[in-house]
Short mmCIF file of C-alpha atoms and ligand atoms in Angstrom, two decimals:
data_model
loop_
_atom_site.label_atom_id
_atom_site.label_comp_id
_atom_site.label_asym_id
_atom_site.label_seq_id
_atom_site.Cartn_x
_atom_site.Cartn_y
_atom_site.Cartn_z
CA MET O 1 0.97 119.55 143.39
CA ILE O 2 0.90 117.87 139.78
CA ILE O 3 5.39 118.58 139.38
CA GLN O 4 6.85 117.80 135.58
CA PRO O 5 10.61 119.32 134.06
CA ARG O 6 10.34 122.98 133.69
CA VAL O 7 13.78 123.49 132.04
CA ARG O 8 15.47 127.16 130.57
CA GLY O 9 18.65 126.16 128.45
CA PHE O 10 20.71 124.41 130.59
CA ILE O 11 19.04 124.62 134.09
CA CYS O 12 16.19 122.71 135.33
CA LEU O 13 13.81 124.85 137.44
CA THR O 14 11.95 121.92 138.57
CA SER O 15 12.03 118.87 140.90
CA HIS O 16 10.06 115.81 141.65
CA PRO O 17 9.79 114.84 144.82
CA GLU O 18 9.06 111.58 144.99
CA GLY O 19 11.85 110.63 141.60
CA THR O 20 15.11 112.69 143.05
CA ALA O 21 13.64 110.45 146.57
CA GLN O 22 13.87 107.42 144.39
CA HIS O 23 17.20 108.14 142.66
CA VAL O 24 19.32 108.22 145.74
CA LYS O 25 16.66 104.71 146.96
CA ASP O 26 18.85 103.16 143.71
CA GLN O 27 21.81 104.79 144.63
CA VAL O 28 21.57 103.04 147.83
CA GLU O 29 20.82 99.92 146.55
CA TYR O 30 23.86 99.75 143.87
CA VAL O 31 26.19 100.69 146.77
CA LYS O 32 24.68 97.65 149.64
CA SER O 33 24.50 95.36 146.39
CA LYS O 34 28.39 95.61 146.36
CA GLY O 35 28.86 94.64 149.20
CA LYS O 36 30.28 95.98 152.51
CA ILE O 37 33.89 98.02 152.17
CA THR O 38 36.43 96.82 153.98
CA ASP O 39 38.27 99.58 156.87
CA GLY O 40 35.61 102.24 154.89
CA PRO O 41 35.58 105.38 156.10
CA LYS O 42 33.56 105.32 159.90
CA LYS O 43 32.85 109.60 160.31
CA VAL O 44 32.83 111.03 157.58
CA LEU O 45 31.59 115.18 156.00
CA VAL O 46 31.12 115.68 152.87
CA ILE O 47 31.30 119.33 151.60
CA GLY O 48 29.05 119.71 148.94
CA ALA O 49 26.87 116.32 149.88
CA SER O 50 23.38 117.28 148.80
CA THR O 51 23.96 116.65 143.97
CA GLY O 52 26.60 114.80 142.01
CA PHE O 53 29.99 113.63 143.00
CA GLY O 54 29.12 114.22 145.86
CA LEU O 55 25.89 113.01 147.06
CA ALA O 56 27.19 109.50 145.45
CA SER O 57 30.22 110.15 147.85
CA ARG O 58 27.83 110.26 150.66
CA ILE O 59 25.63 107.55 150.16
CA SER O 60 29.16 105.13 148.74
CA ALA O 61 30.25 106.36 152.66
CA ALA O 62 26.89 105.54 154.06
CA PHE O 63 25.80 102.97 152.41
CA GLY O 64 29.50 100.91 152.34
CA SER O 65 30.50 101.17 155.22
CA ASP O 66 28.20 102.37 158.12
CA ALA O 67 29.60 105.39 158.39
CA ALA O 68 27.83 108.22 160.03
CA THR O 69 27.89 110.91 157.96
CA ILE O 70 27.09 115.14 158.67
CA GLY O 71 26.73 116.84 154.49
CA VAL O 72 27.07 119.70 153.92
CA PHE O 73 25.12 122.19 151.08
CA PHE O 74 23.64 125.16 149.05
CA GLU O 75 19.61 124.60 148.81
CA LYS O 76 16.25 125.96 148.90
CA PRO O 77 13.26 124.00 150.36
CA ALA O 78 9.53 124.04 148.72
CA ALA O 79 8.12 127.98 148.68
CA ALA O 80 4.76 129.85 147.06
CA GLY O 81 3.97 126.79 144.67
CA LYS O 82 7.68 126.03 143.32
CA PRO O 83 9.15 122.95 144.02
CA GLY O 84 12.40 122.65 146.30
CA THR O 85 15.63 122.04 144.35
CA ALA O 86 17.18 118.86 143.70
CA GLY O 87 19.56 118.75 145.99
CA TRP O 88 17.47 119.43 148.75
CA TYR O 89 14.65 116.29 148.07
CA ASN O 90 18.22 114.22 147.68
CA SER O 91 19.23 114.88 150.89
CA ALA O 92 16.09 114.66 152.27
CA ALA O 93 15.55 111.60 151.20
CA PHE O 94 19.08 110.39 152.10
CA GLU O 95 18.84 110.85 155.96
CA LYS O 96 15.27 109.29 155.51
CA GLU O 97 16.86 106.14 154.14
CA ALA O 98 20.30 106.48 156.04
CA GLN O 99 17.40 106.46 159.59
CA ALA O 100 16.10 103.87 158.40
CA ALA O 101 19.86 102.22 158.11
CA GLY O 102 20.49 103.51 162.24
CA LEU O 103 22.30 105.59 159.91
CA TYR O 104 23.30 108.60 161.31
CA ALA O 105 22.99 111.51 158.93
CA LYS O 106 22.84 115.10 159.59
CA SER O 107 23.16 118.30 157.35
CA ILE O 108 24.32 122.23 157.21
CA ASN O 109 21.83 124.21 153.69
CA GLY O 110 24.20 127.37 153.85
CA ASP O 111 27.16 129.01 151.93
CA ALA O 112 29.99 126.68 151.91
CA PHE O 113 32.37 129.33 151.61
CA SER O 114 31.55 131.59 154.68
CA ASP O 115 33.46 131.42 158.00
CA GLU O 116 29.93 130.38 159.53
CA ILE O 117 29.06 127.61 158.71
CA LYS O 118 33.07 125.49 158.75
CA LYS O 119 31.52 126.45 162.05
CA GLN O 120 28.65 124.94 162.56
CA THR O 121 29.95 122.42 161.18
CA ILE O 122 32.51 122.17 163.70
CA ASP O 123 29.94 122.87 166.12
CA LEU O 124 28.48 119.51 165.06
CA ILE O 125 31.21 117.50 164.93
CA LYS O 126 31.72 117.98 168.44
CA LYS O 127 28.15 117.92 169.60
CA ASP O 128 27.86 114.56 167.70
CA LEU O 129 30.49 113.02 166.01
CA GLY O 130 33.70 114.77 168.66
CA THR O 131 36.28 113.96 165.04
CA VAL O 132 36.09 112.93 161.42
CA ASP O 133 38.25 110.94 159.67
CA LEU O 134 37.06 111.24 155.71
CA VAL O 135 36.18 115.02 154.20
CA VAL O 136 35.34 115.55 151.37
CA TYR O 137 34.72 118.67 149.12
CA SER O 138 32.97 118.39 145.93
CA LEU O 139 32.45 122.22 146.43
CA ALA O 140 31.03 123.03 143.13
CA SER O 141 29.71 126.79 142.48
CA PRO O 142 29.91 129.00 139.99
CA ARG O 143 30.83 132.74 142.98
CA ARG O 144 31.60 132.89 146.38
CA THR O 145 32.34 135.22 148.21
CA HIS O 146 35.69 135.82 149.81
CA PRO O 147 35.00 135.19 154.31
CA LYS O 148 38.27 136.88 154.59
CA THR O 149 37.44 139.91 151.95
CA GLY O 150 34.08 139.17 151.51
CA VAL O 151 34.52 139.98 147.40
CA ALA O 152 32.35 138.50 145.33
CA HIS O 153 34.50 136.23 143.43
CA GLY O 154 32.36 134.58 139.59
CA SER O 155 34.02 131.60 137.81
CA VAL O 156 33.42 131.87 134.00
CA LEU O 157 34.39 128.94 131.29
CA LYS O 158 36.98 130.41 128.82
CA PRO O 159 39.77 129.78 126.73
CA ILE O 160 42.77 131.62 127.77
CA GLY O 161 45.62 132.65 124.98
CA GLN O 162 43.18 132.56 121.96
CA SER O 163 40.06 132.73 121.08
CA PHE O 164 38.29 128.21 120.88
CA THR O 165 35.70 126.90 118.42
CA ASN O 166 33.90 123.43 118.25
CA LYS O 167 31.42 121.09 118.13
CA THR O 168 28.60 122.16 120.39
CA VAL O 169 24.82 120.26 121.63
CA ASP O 170 21.83 121.44 122.20
CA PHE O 171 21.12 118.58 124.13
CA HIS O 172 17.36 119.13 124.27
CA THR O 173 17.21 119.56 121.42
CA GLY O 174 19.81 117.63 119.23
CA VAL O 175 21.26 120.25 117.78
CA ILE O 176 24.65 120.03 116.98
CA SER O 177 26.09 123.91 116.13
CA ASP O 178 29.93 125.16 116.01
CA ILE O 179 30.51 127.51 118.94
CA SER O 180 33.01 129.95 119.55
CA ILE O 181 34.26 131.61 122.97
CA GLN O 182 36.12 134.55 122.67
CA PRO O 183 39.12 134.14 125.61
CA VAL O 184 39.51 135.71 129.07
CA GLU O 185 40.01 139.84 128.39
CA ASN O 186 42.18 139.51 131.90
CA GLU O 187 43.91 138.10 134.48
CA GLU O 188 41.33 138.87 136.62
CA ASP O 189 39.40 135.90 134.78
CA ILE O 190 41.71 133.69 135.67
CA THR O 191 42.30 134.84 139.42
CA ASN O 192 37.76 134.96 140.27
CA THR O 193 37.57 131.41 139.20
CA VAL O 194 40.65 129.84 141.08
CA ALA O 195 39.83 132.11 143.96
CA VAL O 196 35.98 130.33 143.61
CA MET O 197 37.14 126.85 142.12
CA GLY O 198 40.01 126.78 143.70
CA GLY O 199 41.91 125.26 146.43
CA GLU O 200 42.43 127.73 148.86
CA ASP O 201 37.90 126.70 150.11
CA TRP O 202 39.70 123.68 150.37
CA LYS O 203 42.87 124.78 152.40
CA PHE O 204 40.03 127.40 154.63
CA TRP O 205 37.93 123.44 155.86
CA ILE O 206 40.92 121.50 156.55
CA GLU O 207 42.68 124.78 158.61
CA ASP O 208 39.96 125.47 160.94
CA LEU O 209 38.80 122.00 161.40
CA LYS O 210 42.36 120.57 162.49
CA ALA O 211 42.25 123.68 164.43
CA ALA O 212 39.20 123.05 166.63
CA GLY O 213 40.45 119.15 167.13
CA VAL O 214 38.35 117.27 165.54
CA LEU O 215 40.50 115.85 162.37
CA ALA O 216 40.85 111.94 163.54
CA GLU O 217 44.63 110.02 163.88
CA GLY O 218 45.11 109.75 160.27
CA ILE O 219 42.68 111.45 158.36
CA LYS O 220 41.11 111.53 154.99
CA THR O 221 40.32 114.55 152.56
CA VAL O 222 39.40 113.70 148.92
CA ALA O 223 38.74 117.04 146.13
CA TYR O 224 37.25 116.04 142.23
CA SER O 225 38.94 117.13 139.36
CA TYR O 226 38.90 116.24 135.75
CA ILE O 227 40.74 116.05 132.74
CA GLY O 228 39.42 115.08 129.75
CA PRO O 229 40.76 114.99 126.71
CA GLU O 230 42.59 117.20 124.24
CA LEU O 231 39.76 118.48 122.72
CA THR O 232 37.80 120.04 124.96
CA TYR O 233 41.61 120.98 126.27
CA PRO O 234 40.89 124.32 125.17
CA ILE O 235 37.28 125.61 126.90
CA TYR O 236 38.41 122.53 130.14
CA ARG O 237 41.56 122.00 131.28
CA ASN O 238 43.69 124.52 129.51
CA GLY O 239 41.86 127.18 130.21
CA THR O 240 39.73 128.66 133.25
CA ILE O 241 38.29 126.14 134.54
CA GLY O 242 42.37 123.97 134.53
CA GLN O 243 44.26 126.36 136.24
CA ALA O 244 41.21 126.40 138.39
CA LYS O 245 42.03 122.16 139.12
CA ASP O 246 46.01 122.94 138.81
CA ASP O 247 44.98 125.03 142.23
CA LEU O 248 43.37 122.70 143.68
CA GLU O 249 45.30 119.36 142.75
CA GLY O 250 48.85 122.32 144.52
CA THR O 251 46.60 121.92 147.14
CA VAL O 252 47.78 118.59 148.31
CA PRO O 253 51.24 118.79 149.57
CA ALA O 254 50.47 122.14 151.68
CA LEU O 255 47.19 119.52 153.36
CA ASN O 256 49.64 116.45 153.42
CA GLU O 257 52.39 119.30 155.67
CA LEU O 258 48.96 120.66 158.04
CA LEU O 259 48.14 117.05 158.83
CA LYS O 260 51.62 115.43 158.71
CA ASP O 261 50.78 115.08 162.12
CA LEU O 262 47.74 112.96 162.43
CA GLY O 263 49.41 110.78 159.48
CA GLY O 264 46.83 112.11 158.01
CA VAL O 265 46.50 112.62 153.91
CA SER O 266 45.10 114.99 151.23
CA TYR O 267 44.08 113.65 147.33
CA VAL O 268 43.06 115.06 144.17
CA SER O 269 40.72 112.43 142.61
CA VAL O 270 39.95 112.63 138.70
CA ASN O 271 37.02 111.41 137.85
CA LYS O 272 34.91 110.45 134.88
CA ALA O 273 32.96 113.24 132.69
CA LEU O 274 29.48 112.43 133.77
CA VAL O 275 26.37 114.50 133.52
CA THR O 276 25.92 116.36 136.96
CA GLN O 277 24.19 119.27 137.60
CA SER O 278 27.85 121.35 136.58
CA SER O 279 29.11 119.17 134.15
CA SER O 280 26.07 120.47 131.89
CA ALA O 281 26.36 124.60 131.92
CA ILE O 282 29.33 124.20 129.78
CA PRO O 283 30.00 124.25 126.40
CA VAL O 284 31.12 121.04 124.09
CA VAL O 285 31.34 118.78 126.91
CA PRO O 286 27.53 117.51 126.67
CA LEU O 287 28.65 116.10 123.29
CA TYR O 288 31.35 115.15 124.41
CA ILE O 289 29.63 113.82 127.44
CA SER O 290 27.02 111.34 124.80
CA LEU O 291 30.01 109.88 122.49
CA LEU O 292 31.74 108.78 125.18
CA TYR O 293 28.17 107.48 127.08
CA LYS O 294 27.91 105.06 123.78
CA VAL O 295 32.07 104.14 123.04
CA MET O 296 31.72 102.35 126.66
CA LYS O 297 28.42 101.31 126.39
CA GLU O 298 29.47 99.43 123.57
CA LYS O 299 31.79 97.87 126.02
CA GLY O 300 30.66 98.68 129.15
CA ILE O 301 32.70 99.93 131.26
CA HIS O 302 30.51 103.03 131.62
CA GLU O 303 30.12 104.25 135.04
CA GLY O 304 27.46 106.34 136.95
CA THR O 305 28.06 108.92 139.63
CA ILE O 306 27.38 106.31 141.98
CA GLU O 307 29.83 103.72 140.35
CA GLN O 308 32.36 106.24 140.34
CA MET O 309 32.62 106.98 144.19
CA GLN O 310 31.97 103.45 144.74
CA ARG O 311 35.29 101.49 143.23
CA LEU O 312 36.99 105.77 144.19
CA PHE O 313 35.56 103.93 147.58
CA ALA O 314 36.07 100.36 147.59
CA GLU O 315 39.60 99.95 145.07
CA ARG O 316 41.08 103.51 145.52
CA LEU O 317 40.79 104.84 148.97
CA TYR O 318 40.08 102.18 151.52
CA ASN O 319 41.73 99.52 148.92
CA GLY O 320 43.81 98.02 151.97
CA GLY O 321 46.76 98.45 150.90
CA ASN O 322 48.45 101.43 149.18
CA VAL O 323 46.11 103.69 147.45
CA GLN O 324 47.53 103.42 143.75
CA LEU O 325 48.91 106.96 142.21
CA ASP O 326 49.77 108.71 138.15
CA GLU O 327 52.89 110.55 138.55
CA LYS O 328 51.70 113.99 139.34
CA GLY O 329 49.82 112.65 142.40
CA ARG O 330 46.59 112.23 142.42
CA ILE O 331 44.25 108.99 141.54
CA ARG O 332 42.58 108.21 137.93
CA VAL O 333 38.87 106.81 138.81
CA ASP O 334 38.55 108.61 134.38
CA ASP O 335 41.57 104.78 133.21
CA LEU O 336 38.02 103.55 131.55
CA GLU O 337 36.82 107.24 130.43
CA MET O 338 40.51 108.13 128.97
CA ARG O 339 41.55 104.71 127.87
CA PRO O 340 43.21 104.97 124.07
CA ASP O 341 40.57 102.75 122.21
CA VAL O 342 37.86 104.19 123.82
CA GLN O 343 39.17 108.11 123.10
CA ALA O 344 40.64 107.39 119.68
CA GLU O 345 36.95 105.35 118.87
CA VAL O 346 35.55 109.14 121.29
CA ALA O 347 38.40 110.70 118.73
CA LYS O 348 36.64 108.90 115.24
CA LEU O 349 33.02 109.92 116.22
CA TRP O 350 33.56 113.58 117.11
CA GLU O 351 34.15 114.40 113.25
CA GLN O 352 31.41 112.54 112.55
CA ALA O 353 28.75 113.71 114.33
CA THR O 354 26.13 115.78 113.10
CA THR O 355 22.01 116.91 114.33
CA GLU O 356 21.80 114.52 111.09
CA ASN O 357 22.89 111.66 112.27
CA LEU O 358 23.72 112.69 116.47
CA GLU O 359 20.50 110.56 117.35
CA GLU O 360 22.78 107.68 115.83
CA ILE O 361 26.38 107.77 115.92
CA SER O 362 25.45 109.34 119.72
CA ASP O 363 24.05 107.93 123.58
CA ILE O 364 22.47 111.49 123.99
CA LYS O 365 19.73 109.61 124.90
CA GLY O 366 21.43 108.58 127.91
CA TYR O 367 22.78 111.65 128.03
CA ARG O 368 19.36 113.28 128.06
CA LYS O 369 17.88 110.19 131.05
CA ASP O 370 20.14 111.11 132.96
CA PHE O 371 19.80 114.83 132.97
CA PHE O 372 16.46 114.40 133.83
CA ASN O 373 17.63 111.47 136.47
CA LEU O 374 19.04 113.86 138.22
CA PHE O 375 15.77 115.98 138.77
CA GLY O 376 14.16 113.06 139.90
CA PHE O 377 12.49 112.93 136.29
CA ASN O 378 12.29 109.89 133.50
CA LEU O 379 11.64 108.21 135.70
CA ASP O 380 10.01 104.08 135.66
CA SER O 381 8.50 103.61 138.03
CA ILE O 382 6.96 107.18 138.86
CA ASP O 383 3.68 108.52 137.50
CA TYR O 384 4.19 112.16 136.62
CA GLU O 385 0.95 112.53 136.79
CA ALA O 386 0.23 112.08 140.11
CA ASP O 387 -0.33 114.88 142.20
CA THR O 388 2.56 114.94 145.00
CA ASN O 389 3.21 116.88 147.90
CA GLU O 390 6.50 119.30 147.37
CA VAL O 391 7.09 120.31 151.28
CA VAL O 392 8.97 117.85 152.08
CA ASN O 393 11.39 118.26 154.92
CA VAL O 394 15.45 116.76 155.82
CA PRO O 395 14.01 115.61 158.87
CA SER O 396 17.48 117.25 160.67
CA ILE O 397 17.55 121.15 159.16
CA THR O 398 13.49 121.88 159.80
P1 NAI N 1 27.16 119.69 142.10
O1 NAI N 1 26.68 120.68 140.79
O2 NAI N 1 26.69 118.85 141.35
O3 NAI N 1 27.48 119.73 143.01
C1 NAI N 1 27.73 120.64 143.57
C2 NAI N 1 28.46 120.35 145.10
O4 NAI N 1 28.11 121.76 146.16
C3 NAI N 1 25.63 120.72 145.84
O5 NAI N 1 25.93 119.67 146.42
C4 NAI N 1 25.94 122.16 146.54
O6 NAI N 1 24.97 122.25 147.07
C5 NAI N 1 26.83 122.01 147.24
N1 NAI N 1 27.72 124.21 147.32
C6 NAI N 1 27.16 124.72 145.62
N2 NAI N 1 27.38 125.78 146.19
C7 NAI N 1 27.46 126.07 146.97
C8 NAI N 1 28.02 126.47 148.66
N3 NAI N 1 27.96 128.34 148.02
N4 NAI N 1 28.02 126.07 150.15
C9 NAI N 1 27.77 124.91 149.87
N5 NAI N 1 27.36 124.14 148.64
C10 NAI N 1 27.30 124.04 147.26
O7 NAI N 1 29.07 118.71 140.89
P2 NAI N 1 29.63 117.47 140.65
O8 NAI N 1 29.42 117.65 139.11
O9 NAI N 1 29.33 117.12 141.30
O10 NAI N 1 30.53 118.63 141.22
C11 NAI N 1 31.85 117.74 141.85
C12 NAI N 1 32.72 117.80 141.79
O11 NAI N 1 33.29 117.05 141.46
C13 NAI N 1 33.26 119.35 141.57
O12 NAI N 1 34.76 119.96 142.06
C14 NAI N 1 33.34 118.81 139.83
O13 NAI N 1 34.79 119.29 139.50
C15 NAI N 1 34.03 118.02 139.86
N6 NAI N 1 34.28 116.91 138.74
C16 NAI N 1 32.43 117.05 137.80
C17 NAI N 1 32.73 115.95 136.72
C18 NAI N 1 31.41 116.24 136.60
O14 NAI N 1 31.42 115.76 135.16
N7 NAI N 1 30.07 116.06 136.31
C19 NAI N 1 34.01 114.73 136.21
C20 NAI N 1 35.23 114.57 137.24
C21 NAI N 1 35.52 116.23 138.04
NA1 NA N 2 28.70 117.07 144.93
#
């Protein structure tokens, strides 16, 4: 079929199999171009491995240090004349690249929050790898069915205490408007968001993996967080999602205790704001990202998802020495984003930004390109008028 982008709001309903494959290949080539990561991970489990930071982590491990990888994700293959999801095609492409390089790669498609998928993953590790030495936790989801209570929790993106009004952009049209977001009305909005995006499920994973004896001596585990600028605090770090990130970061001591006898350690890495399926859904953030991109590109310090994760692996997690942490015990690869000169320029542009000057003062073009690239569109090498086969298998799943 001929596959073109079909956009509804901040979601693209279609994905291009060859485009996503090219996007994966470009990330693989980037990691290879940076050379081998000395003493990098060898047997890696990535939870949330099909898009965004999780996919970039999987690529960094596989092509940076020849790691065997198991990826867990929740994606859909093509069905009834509808293309599959980007994460499905990404995973198919990743496995193909890994196989061609002689690297073990298998994937599990299902609800990572469930006990059943945890068990399936453990069985696969036992059968094929014995143990894993790195567990990357990179889930982003709007809902979670709790495996012990059966309660379906939905996360919300709301401020806490008072309403928040600021600029936001429709990144398709470039129209800037004011948005007012009402604060949470009850404690439940907060507890639900924490239940979905907090640290409990990460802890459940590590507990189950440990109990099954599939964690190697010296195991490392890492999950991802965000802080960002003051202007997004009300909707991000001080909002419901921020409470979940506090909870995620607060899980580190408990995991370290759990991993102590294995000589293992857990980390949260604070990453840069980037265009992913998850971040495009947060009000205010896309305008911030398009101004940030402009400033960081001008300074020559811009990074995408793959650059961030390659650097996390090569210069933080596996740097041959101590892992540098901030005063709260977190890894920071948002260091360039948070540089005072960068933030000062973004804040200035934020004040100036209007619909009329947006194209000029921001990198809204780069935002759009990154957004469409997530779904395999807007890549120079692909002919989008041509027929393409939407039925693509993830080799290890079928
Ligand atoms: P993403 O939406 O690109 O990736 C989410 C992954 O989770 C996908 O692989 C998806 O299949 C998987 N997933 C979702 N629900 C699942 C389920 N029930 N079972 C199995 N897999 C499931 O998201 P992104 O942006 O890469 O986020 C990953 C982490 O990074 C999140 O914790 C996010 O808060 C954090 N982060 C994101 C930043 C950004 O700007 N995008 C910045 C800093 C941190
Ligand atoms: Na991810």
